[in-house]
XYZ file of C-alpha atoms in Angstrom:
660
model
C 122.256 14.158 -47.846
C 120.736 15.472 -44.650
C 117.665 16.301 -45.902
C 117.498 12.044 -46.574
C 118.850 11.156 -43.671
C 115.994 13.543 -41.918
C 113.776 11.559 -43.532
C 115.464 8.090 -42.615
C 115.017 9.276 -39.609
C 111.591 10.087 -39.271
C 111.077 6.337 -40.737
C 112.916 5.117 -37.862
C 111.022 7.160 -35.234
C 108.313 5.410 -37.214
C 109.337 1.898 -36.356
C 110.607 2.329 -32.798
C 106.815 4.127 -31.698
C 105.458 0.867 -33.481
C 107.557 -1.311 -30.947
C 107.023 0.925 -27.933
C 103.130 0.937 -28.273
C 103.714 -2.841 -28.438
C 106.332 -4.355 -26.279
C 105.894 -2.176 -22.810
C 102.230 -2.631 -22.793
C 102.435 -6.294 -23.694
C 104.352 -6.632 -20.807
C 102.346 -4.439 -17.854
C 99.869 -6.792 -19.042
C 102.196 -10.188 -18.575
C 104.436 -9.322 -15.861
C 107.558 -9.580 -17.611
C 109.321 -7.065 -16.561
C 112.383 -7.462 -18.943
C 109.879 -5.755 -22.317
C 108.042 -2.902 -19.610
C 112.051 -1.523 -18.812
C 112.518 -0.973 -22.690
C 109.464 1.531 -22.460
C 111.759 4.179 -21.635
C 115.564 3.689 -23.577
C 113.273 3.585 -27.056
C 111.227 6.686 -25.801
C 114.592 8.339 -25.775
C 115.188 6.966 -29.441
C 112.801 8.208 -30.964
C 112.989 11.652 -29.452
C 116.561 11.977 -30.967
C 115.082 9.934 -34.037
C 112.833 12.905 -34.502
C 114.698 15.651 -33.361
C 117.569 15.017 -36.197
C 114.810 14.892 -38.408
C 113.676 18.515 -37.555
C 117.533 19.496 -37.190
C 117.756 18.242 -40.605
C 114.643 20.108 -42.120
C 115.978 23.394 -40.219
C 119.026 22.850 -42.285
C 117.478 23.287 -45.401
C 115.913 26.337 -44.584
C 118.708 28.231 -42.870
C 121.047 27.177 -46.330
C 117.811 27.956 -48.675
C 117.845 24.537 -50.631
C 115.310 24.642 -52.952
C 115.683 21.696 -53.952
C 113.326 20.940 -50.976
C 109.788 21.476 -51.869
C 109.000 22.671 -48.467
C 111.807 25.557 -48.651
C 110.491 26.448 -51.931
C 107.081 27.207 -51.577
C 108.061 28.706 -47.856
C 111.408 30.569 -47.934
C 113.363 32.827 -49.448
C 117.508 33.489 -49.990
C 116.905 37.494 -48.879
C 115.038 36.228 -45.700
C 116.268 37.058 -42.324
C 117.640 34.654 -40.551
C 115.327 34.646 -37.756
C 112.884 33.830 -40.216
C 114.409 31.335 -42.222
C 114.305 29.575 -38.467
C 111.210 30.623 -37.575
C 109.882 29.686 -41.206
C 110.620 25.876 -40.465
C 106.949 25.727 -39.048
C 105.666 28.188 -40.488
C 103.386 25.814 -43.151
C 101.230 22.653 -42.860
C 104.257 20.041 -42.757
C 107.266 21.892 -40.961
C 103.972 22.467 -38.086
C 103.056 18.975 -37.727
C 106.844 18.164 -37.522
C 107.219 20.699 -34.751
C 103.928 18.537 -33.272
C 105.623 15.621 -33.114
C 108.750 16.897 -32.419
C 107.309 18.336 -28.500
C 105.190 14.644 -28.558
C 108.587 12.861 -28.555
C 109.537 15.282 -26.030
C 107.066 14.845 -22.911
C 107.482 10.908 -23.795
C 111.482 11.759 -23.203
C 111.385 13.466 -20.253
C 109.101 10.659 -18.684
C 111.438 8.454 -19.226
C 114.045 10.201 -17.916
C 112.520 11.831 -14.078
C 110.590 8.334 -14.282
C 112.167 6.502 -12.007
C 110.215 7.102 -8.953
C 107.471 6.050 -11.273
C 105.592 2.323 -10.614
C 106.929 0.284 -13.674
C 103.374 -0.807 -14.815
C 102.246 2.901 -15.030
C 105.471 4.147 -17.210
C 105.380 1.634 -19.479
C 101.715 1.839 -20.274
C 102.670 6.112 -20.058
C 105.090 5.389 -22.835
C 103.232 3.037 -24.835
C 100.111 5.188 -24.830
C 102.192 8.109 -26.061
C 103.901 5.944 -28.708
C 100.206 4.820 -30.283
C 99.853 8.558 -30.781
C 103.517 9.301 -32.079
C 103.193 6.535 -34.175
C 99.868 7.926 -36.034
C 101.043 11.575 -36.749
C 104.084 10.248 -37.887
C 102.520 7.920 -40.690
C 100.626 10.945 -40.985
C 103.114 12.875 -41.625
C 104.973 10.468 -43.749
C 101.893 9.248 -45.909
C 100.228 12.870 -46.249
C 102.565 15.515 -45.569
C 106.660 14.702 -45.932
C 108.622 18.201 -45.710
C 111.435 16.119 -47.073
C 109.944 15.469 -50.718
C 112.148 16.697 -53.061
C 111.546 18.743 -56.841
C 112.868 17.110 -59.724
C 113.752 20.728 -60.842
C 115.140 22.926 -57.854
C 113.966 26.602 -59.021
C 116.680 29.867 -58.343
C 113.810 31.483 -56.068
C 111.234 30.308 -53.433
C 108.340 31.881 -52.848
C 109.010 33.327 -49.658
C 106.855 33.323 -46.308
C 103.445 34.812 -46.028
C 104.558 37.819 -44.808
C 102.079 37.726 -41.735
C 104.186 34.992 -40.306
C 107.391 37.092 -40.830
C 107.368 38.523 -37.537
C 109.293 37.467 -34.353
C 106.009 36.258 -33.167
C 106.619 32.736 -34.990
C 109.934 32.353 -33.617
C 107.599 32.054 -29.768
C 104.141 31.605 -30.519
C 103.784 28.126 -31.757
C 106.445 26.303 -30.122
C 104.809 27.378 -26.976
C 101.023 27.006 -27.972
C 102.757 22.979 -29.756
C 104.108 22.489 -25.546
C 100.884 23.278 -23.539
C 98.448 21.527 -26.193
C 100.589 18.874 -27.472
C 101.961 18.899 -23.973
C 98.123 18.183 -23.400
C 98.772 14.139 -25.536
C 100.971 13.185 -21.652
C 97.815 13.302 -19.793
C 96.258 11.899 -21.919
C 98.728 8.929 -21.718
C 98.435 8.894 -17.773
C 94.623 8.521 -18.028
C 94.612 5.712 -20.217
C 97.328 3.880 -19.050
C 95.588 4.380 -15.654
C 92.572 2.413 -16.703
C 94.988 -0.273 -18.354
C 97.125 -0.581 -15.508
C 93.911 -0.072 -12.950
C 96.004 2.318 -10.445
C 93.568 5.134 -10.651
C 94.254 6.552 -6.981
C 96.542 9.387 -5.160
C 99.603 8.526 -6.660
C 98.004 8.535 -10.226
C 96.971 12.452 -9.561
C 100.920 12.762 -7.994
C 102.490 12.089 -10.984
C 100.020 13.598 -13.531
C 99.516 17.244 -11.980
C 103.278 18.401 -11.972
C 103.214 16.903 -16.421
C 99.780 18.959 -16.537
C 100.905 22.090 -14.943
C 103.771 22.431 -17.145
C 100.998 21.784 -20.113
C 98.936 24.513 -18.879
C 101.491 27.022 -17.909
C 103.037 26.803 -21.611
C 99.691 26.889 -23.404
C 99.190 29.826 -20.881
C 101.998 31.680 -22.744
C 101.110 30.423 -25.935
C 97.927 32.380 -26.001
C 98.785 34.859 -24.342
C 101.941 35.752 -27.103
C 99.648 34.588 -29.967
C 97.018 37.322 -28.844
C 99.738 39.635 -28.554
C 101.340 39.144 -32.116
C 97.540 39.085 -33.577
C 97.576 42.702 -31.375
C 100.311 44.479 -32.798
C 100.236 42.832 -36.524
C 97.305 42.419 -37.589
C 96.758 46.466 -37.766
C 93.567 46.618 -36.319
C 93.786 46.735 -32.381
C 92.388 43.713 -31.256
C 94.150 41.215 -29.412
C 91.388 38.479 -29.355
C 88.977 38.082 -32.223
C 86.963 34.474 -30.937
C 88.662 33.243 -34.176
C 87.773 29.490 -34.588
C 91.564 28.738 -34.613
C 91.596 30.808 -31.085
C 88.535 28.853 -29.687
C 90.880 25.621 -30.454
C 93.691 26.768 -28.461
C 91.207 27.627 -25.701
C 89.178 24.688 -24.880
C 91.889 22.125 -24.166
C 93.183 25.481 -22.095
C 89.244 25.614 -20.257
C 89.901 21.752 -19.634
C 93.293 21.364 -18.134
C 92.663 24.417 -16.179
C 89.723 22.422 -14.731
C 91.680 19.083 -14.648
C 94.654 21.092 -12.531
C 92.337 21.829 -9.737
C 90.800 18.407 -10.153
C 94.224 16.477 -9.332
C 94.691 18.415 -7.046
C 91.403 16.842 -4.929
C 92.304 13.816 -6.085
C 95.648 13.943 -4.520
C 94.550 15.634 -1.305
C 91.829 13.135 -0.917
C 91.443 10.726 -2.984
C 87.457 11.834 -4.690
C 86.491 12.783 -7.891
C 88.446 10.019 -9.647
C 85.965 9.976 -12.616
C 85.642 13.391 -12.938
C 89.555 13.382 -13.250
C 90.038 10.392 -16.407
C 87.115 12.145 -17.908
C 89.195 15.403 -18.038
C 92.755 14.475 -18.866
C 91.367 12.414 -22.283
C 88.324 15.469 -22.605
C 92.183 17.802 -22.313
C 93.946 16.326 -25.404
C 90.771 15.369 -27.200
C 90.302 19.127 -27.736
C 93.603 19.560 -28.905
C 93.492 17.004 -30.869
C 89.695 18.576 -32.321
C 91.848 21.559 -32.827
C 94.732 19.961 -34.806
C 91.629 18.919 -37.029
C 90.185 22.220 -37.628
C 93.281 23.252 -38.621
C 94.639 20.778 -40.850
C 91.717 19.718 -42.668
C 90.364 23.116 -44.570
C 87.575 23.057 -43.018
C 87.721 26.706 -41.923
C 88.910 29.224 -43.073
C 91.418 31.430 -41.135
C 94.700 32.965 -40.449
C 96.249 30.586 -38.699
C 95.190 27.884 -41.696
C 97.676 25.856 -43.096
C 96.284 23.521 -44.706
C 93.834 22.889 -47.617
C 93.745 18.965 -48.691
C 90.678 16.760 -47.715
C 92.566 13.434 -47.679
C 94.816 14.940 -44.262
C 91.321 15.528 -42.861
C 90.062 12.223 -43.330
C 93.316 10.836 -41.782
C 93.515 13.255 -38.621
C 89.811 12.855 -38.316
C 90.324 9.121 -38.361
C 92.824 9.988 -35.568
C 90.654 11.466 -33.376
C 87.943 8.537 -34.036
C 90.691 6.002 -33.279
C 91.695 7.845 -29.625
C 88.782 10.108 -28.872
C 86.764 6.861 -28.666
C 89.129 3.800 -28.050
C 89.925 6.559 -24.540
C 86.590 6.719 -23.706
C 85.265 3.330 -24.306
C 87.961 2.149 -22.323
C 86.910 4.770 -20.054
C 83.353 3.630 -20.010
C 84.417 -0.306 -18.961
C 87.097 0.471 -15.962
C 84.661 3.283 -14.165
C 81.915 1.204 -12.891
C 84.515 -0.504 -11.185
C 86.215 2.487 -8.981
C 86.238 2.771 -5.612
C 84.556 5.824 -3.612
C 87.082 8.307 -3.046
C 87.287 10.303 0.033
C 83.633 12.251 1.012
C 83.142 16.198 1.740
C 80.514 18.361 2.232
C 79.199 20.824 -0.493
C 80.349 23.290 1.664
C 84.279 22.664 1.353
C 87.133 23.411 -0.495
C 87.035 20.300 -2.622
C 82.792 21.943 -3.212
C 84.046 24.949 -4.330
C 86.896 23.297 -6.784
C 83.963 20.659 -7.950
C 81.736 24.306 -8.568
C 85.017 25.538 -10.120
C 85.439 22.467 -12.447
C 81.316 22.991 -13.751
C 82.003 27.088 -14.526
C 85.019 25.966 -15.961
C 83.600 22.898 -18.334
C 80.046 25.029 -19.161
C 82.532 27.713 -20.842
C 84.727 24.883 -21.960
C 81.215 23.283 -23.881
C 80.492 27.149 -24.793
C 83.182 27.560 -26.927
C 82.558 24.419 -28.292
C 79.431 24.721 -29.694
C 79.755 28.472 -30.627
C 83.273 27.573 -32.839
C 81.506 23.775 -34.540
C 77.677 24.718 -34.506
C 78.214 26.460 -38.058
C 80.332 23.973 -39.103
C 78.435 21.379 -38.777
C 74.747 23.500 -39.968
C 77.062 24.182 -43.529
C 77.379 20.924 -44.051
C 74.444 19.687 -42.475
C 71.772 22.115 -44.512
C 73.992 24.422 -46.729
C 73.366 27.289 -44.403
C 75.943 29.600 -43.382
C 76.130 31.558 -40.200
C 78.377 33.621 -37.959
C 78.287 33.034 -34.610
C 81.214 35.578 -33.156
C 82.135 38.125 -30.587
C 78.594 39.124 -29.656
C 77.963 35.493 -28.292
C 80.675 34.492 -26.372
C 80.723 37.832 -24.416
C 77.146 37.239 -23.531
C 77.596 33.428 -22.477
C 80.906 33.762 -21.150
C 80.471 36.681 -19.145
C 77.441 35.023 -16.849
C 79.874 31.918 -16.067
C 82.629 33.832 -15.619
C 81.991 36.111 -12.738
C 80.835 33.352 -10.581
C 84.150 31.849 -10.917
C 85.861 35.342 -10.171
C 83.974 35.973 -7.178
C 84.612 31.892 -5.847
C 88.021 31.943 -6.431
C 89.493 33.672 -3.398
C 86.755 32.272 -0.756
C 87.309 28.670 -2.218
C 90.726 29.576 -1.382
C 89.996 30.341 2.660
C 88.214 26.692 2.980
C 89.058 24.254 5.236
C 89.294 20.708 3.059
C 86.306 18.046 4.253
C 84.538 21.138 5.373
C 84.638 24.092 5.042
C 82.567 28.033 6.991
C 81.575 29.539 4.285
C 80.815 32.643 6.839
C 84.655 32.336 8.378
C 86.177 31.952 4.945
C 83.802 35.447 3.733
C 85.619 37.106 6.727
C 89.290 36.182 5.585
C 88.103 37.878 2.438
C 86.755 40.941 3.787
C 89.234 43.396 2.915
C 89.358 42.122 -0.687
C 85.496 42.711 -0.647
C 85.785 45.908 0.606
C 87.871 47.472 -2.526
C 86.794 46.039 -4.605
C 83.321 48.313 -4.336
C 85.800 51.132 -2.782
C 87.197 50.312 -6.808
C 83.581 50.210 -7.901
C 82.746 53.620 -6.418
C 86.123 55.496 -7.307
C 85.527 54.804 -10.927
C 82.123 54.919 -11.672
C 82.676 58.673 -10.061
C 86.220 59.530 -11.350
C 85.652 57.661 -15.155
C 82.242 57.013 -15.262
C 81.439 54.686 -18.424
C 80.744 51.403 -18.944
C 78.578 49.743 -16.282
C 80.066 46.515 -17.205
C 84.212 48.543 -16.776
C 83.152 49.590 -13.418
C 82.127 46.172 -12.659
C 84.497 44.308 -13.888
C 87.064 46.415 -12.738
C 86.269 46.004 -8.874
C 85.913 41.980 -9.560
C 89.222 41.985 -10.520
C 90.800 44.516 -7.579
C 88.788 41.683 -5.183
C 90.151 38.570 -6.946
C 93.641 39.983 -6.825
C 94.117 40.900 -3.093
C 91.138 37.997 -2.721
C 94.171 35.561 -4.140
C 96.384 36.551 -0.893
C 94.092 36.308 1.869
C 94.856 32.532 2.634
C 98.699 33.097 2.576
C 98.175 36.744 4.296
C 95.832 34.411 7.003
C 98.737 31.718 7.333
C 101.526 34.026 7.553
C 99.998 36.793 10.271
C 97.571 34.108 11.930
C 96.933 34.980 15.341
C 98.942 38.307 15.025
C 102.246 37.582 14.036
C 104.782 40.214 13.985
C 106.336 40.479 10.345
C 109.746 38.066 11.659
C 107.525 35.740 13.198
C 105.763 35.347 9.075
C 108.826 35.984 7.336
C 109.600 32.828 10.114
C 106.519 30.860 8.419
C 106.912 31.826 4.847
C 110.290 29.947 4.565
C 108.593 26.946 6.020
C 104.834 27.606 3.645
C 104.541 25.252 0.392
C 105.688 26.843 -2.677
C 102.111 25.437 -4.033
C 100.493 28.270 -1.494
C 102.337 30.825 -3.238
C 101.788 29.140 -6.934
C 98.354 29.380 -6.181
C 98.279 33.330 -5.235
C 100.129 34.700 -8.179
C 98.444 32.451 -10.773
C 94.460 33.427 -9.501
C 95.796 37.541 -9.170
C 96.888 37.015 -12.459
C 93.902 36.038 -13.438
C 92.490 38.743 -11.554
C 95.003 41.629 -13.599
C 93.923 40.121 -16.799
C 90.641 40.773 -16.144
C 91.269 44.511 -14.983
C 93.023 44.729 -18.124
C 90.100 43.631 -20.386
C 87.942 45.630 -18.189
C 89.343 49.070 -18.852
C 88.944 48.417 -23.005
C 85.811 49.962 -22.145
C 87.655 53.728 -21.552
C 89.511 53.613 -24.518
C 89.646 55.917 -27.218
C 89.670 55.965 -30.883
C 90.001 57.688 -34.287
C 90.331 57.146 -37.869
C 90.990 60.170 -39.733
C 93.180 60.527 -42.994
C 96.221 62.782 -41.571
C 99.201 64.249 -43.309
C 102.468 65.498 -42.453
C 102.734 68.084 -39.599
C 98.757 67.194 -38.864
C 98.184 66.804 -34.746
C 95.187 64.268 -33.480
C 94.392 64.532 -29.350
C 93.434 61.104 -28.238
C 93.149 59.927 -24.997
C 94.178 62.655 -23.685
C 97.806 62.484 -26.027
C 98.886 64.686 -29.137
C 100.171 62.882 -32.034
C 101.425 64.807 -34.706
C 101.925 62.861 -37.848
C 105.897 64.189 -38.544
C 106.705 62.923 -41.957
C 106.285 59.594 -44.226
C 109.621 58.123 -45.908
C 109.777 55.280 -47.790
C 112.744 52.596 -46.532
C 113.525 49.105 -48.145
C 114.326 45.794 -45.901
C 115.980 42.977 -46.646
C 113.256 41.282 -48.532
C 110.718 44.122 -48.263
C 110.033 48.081 -48.951
C 107.902 49.730 -46.285
C 106.482 53.608 -45.947
C 107.043 54.707 -42.544
C 105.216 57.107 -40.649
C 107.528 59.483 -37.818
C 104.889 60.082 -35.225
C 105.657 62.206 -32.430
C 103.060 61.146 -29.397
C 102.942 64.467 -26.671
C 101.498 65.433 -23.729
C 100.625 68.215 -22.106
C 102.987 69.957 -24.656
C 106.464 67.814 -23.404
C 107.629 64.904 -25.607
C 106.523 60.986 -24.082
C 107.115 59.294 -26.512
C 107.941 58.371 -30.909
C 106.660 55.419 -33.041
C 107.102 54.662 -36.820
C 103.713 53.020 -38.077
C 104.565 51.152 -41.047
C 103.040 49.512 -44.144
C 105.133 47.265 -45.909
C 105.400 45.091 -49.315
C 106.645 41.807 -50.069
C 107.085 42.002 -53.721
C 108.424 37.719 -53.451
C 104.709 36.967 -52.637
C 103.049 40.145 -53.392
C 101.776 40.693 -50.466
C 100.998 43.395 -48.304
C 100.865 43.701 -44.145
C 100.436 46.441 -41.372
C 103.351 47.355 -38.614
C 101.636 49.211 -35.922
C 103.741 51.634 -34.450
C 102.950 51.464 -29.977
C 103.928 53.873 -27.629
C 103.423 51.985 -23.874
C 102.972 54.610 -21.338
C 102.142 53.649 -18.221
C 100.230 50.317 -18.794
C 98.075 52.471 -21.380
C 99.102 52.114 -24.738
C 99.207 54.463 -27.681
C 98.401 52.447 -30.594
C 98.738 53.635 -34.573
C 98.704 51.510 -38.291
C 98.068 53.876 -41.180
C 97.065 52.450 -44.319
C 96.718 53.724 -48.182
C 98.037 57.284 -49.449
C 95.718 59.195 -50.578
C 95.171 61.560 -53.439
C 96.129 64.997 -51.797
C 99.524 63.188 -49.513
C 97.275 62.412 -46.443
C 97.722 58.655 -45.149
C 94.867 57.064 -43.628
C 95.647 56.493 -40.140
C 93.821 54.088 -36.889
C 94.830 55.409 -33.522
C 93.727 54.353 -30.318
C 94.303 54.657 -26.726
C 93.604 51.778 -24.933
C 94.502 52.340 -20.555
C 95.540 49.500 -18.839
C 95.738 47.339 -22.421
C 99.170 45.853 -21.066
C 97.811 44.279 -17.588
C 96.525 41.457 -20.158
C 99.624 39.930 -20.521
C 101.300 40.982 -17.667
C 98.190 39.076 -15.937
C 98.895 35.897 -18.632
C 103.123 36.202 -17.140
C 101.794 36.360 -13.675
C 99.323 33.152 -13.797
C 102.772 31.647 -15.899
C 105.151 32.423 -12.660
C 102.444 31.102 -10.620
C 102.089 28.218 -12.163
C 105.970 27.554 -12.348
C 106.325 28.881 -8.459
C 104.071 25.639 -7.705
C 106.222 23.745 -10.376
C 109.007 24.161 -8.206
C 106.819 22.562 -4.311
C 109.382 20.014 -3.039
C 106.592 17.677 -2.897
C 106.395 17.574 -6.417
C 109.894 15.012 -6.003
C 109.961 14.324 -2.455
C 106.239 13.299 -2.258
C 105.964 12.117 -5.188
C 108.817 9.193 -4.049
C 107.519 8.471 -0.860
C 103.699 7.565 -2.036
C 105.084 5.640 -5.364
C 106.808 3.488 -2.208
C 103.536 3.206 -0.787
C 101.826 2.326 -3.583
C 104.129 -0.183 -4.555
C 103.500 -2.061 -1.095
C 100.391 -1.903 -1.776
C 97.236 -3.410 -4.572
C 95.750 -1.177 -7.203
C 92.667 1.089 -6.779
C 90.594 -0.188 -9.154
C 88.253 -2.981 -8.138
C 88.695 -5.931 -10.610
């Protein structure tokens, strides 16, 4: 009965989305406050019904209700409870339901935290968000119903894909969806601003926290997915430039550009057209990624669906929302008033250059991902665009971006002093050069690793140059600096930590050039030296799991004769799916890692092993955590709460910024 009510809840959510997609916008156009006032309550009700539907599907998975096709195809009674729950979104139908749940969650959040927002803007935002929700609810109900019943229920299910039976499934997809589905709200703000004609600094102030929330979640989601691939696939890589990995990277690049652009629009009332365009672009790239994963046009470990009907439906959604928003953008953009002017050498100028580099990177990923698909569709020719292309094109674009970040933070608004900004980051420049020289003398190795490591040190130290100047400027004592720190906006600290996190990640990436790898067949008792560590295979023993059997290689790691760690890489076999997967053994030593995976046993009792030493590799994900921490610190700044209400009150008294 719960399953049927869950299905009915989706139908009711669709009905509410249709109502909310029309009534509030009509109220905004006609000036009817009663129609505009229904938007928040309907958005909350829509979220409640969608959440109930998601609960109903989760209940079916937890109780192993094999009368439901979705449960039969993706679950098993012996599966651990954590994978029964996370398996809800480990398939096409369930993941799309999670997609809509996140969509309605952001609408409900706007409804709850929009008391200071102008009524017409709020009504239009929730109305546009309801358009998106209605489209995807129709998609679920017509092509991807997660509540479809079977005429005869089997005794047992087919189990979940073994690659997805991992704690990463419980963390990575929800975070990723909160990120790139969360960008729907920035799209809704942009469309609402175009409809209502409210494109000004108040719009930028309202949209920036939502962009920041989505960016934080997307950063963590991509990082978690990278680490999941690293330890689960067994090949020791953390990024493969897979088309679906690129589908999440493109919105991240666009969202990063948008985040910086809204700051310029808020501070200087400039870059209005570009800000609106980026808000549309970021979510459009999310829709494109959804199309790639759900349409069957590519093959990937991430891809769920291969039904062309679903792809055509999503393609239609993509055309309607991207095309419709761009038409509205074209009609309205010409009427925008000119914003604040600024010199090329200024913080605004640095942020514009930042935007150009980020969007060029985004375009590079876009072309590299879609060109092979387009070529195959048009000519039938198959080509592969892999890591060499992306690495060669990304390097020349990202190096200037890294060099610009600390200097741009030290430039003044409107008109800056480039020489003065360079002086403020002199210590960072000196530290970066010293790091290059020290690493070249000590480690040698790839030139790229030495240079990128020096740039990373420069970025990390330089990220705090502006904060240091504001705290200790004028020869202030530590006591005085402490008093200044209390009055310094948390956004300043947040930006410093986020930029430093990028430098930390870059340092981890650069250090991969000094790694070591050995592929060898090892017998129990045999020792191999990798990266200064002795790795001994002690024994290989079978072990039974809840829904799998595994061969475990107990391994000891020594340094200088002393035991520093013990790991247990394994290969697991899942009988229900008749599939195997590897489980890497990883030991973190300092910021480096000894990584070992095993394969098949050979005829003479040896086991095929792959052993890596990866210096500083943990910094890749520590840097992502620092970025997210910096974003959270900025989000906690009181200006997001007090400034919005104050500026919204001024906006109500003034006239719209879009010329009629």
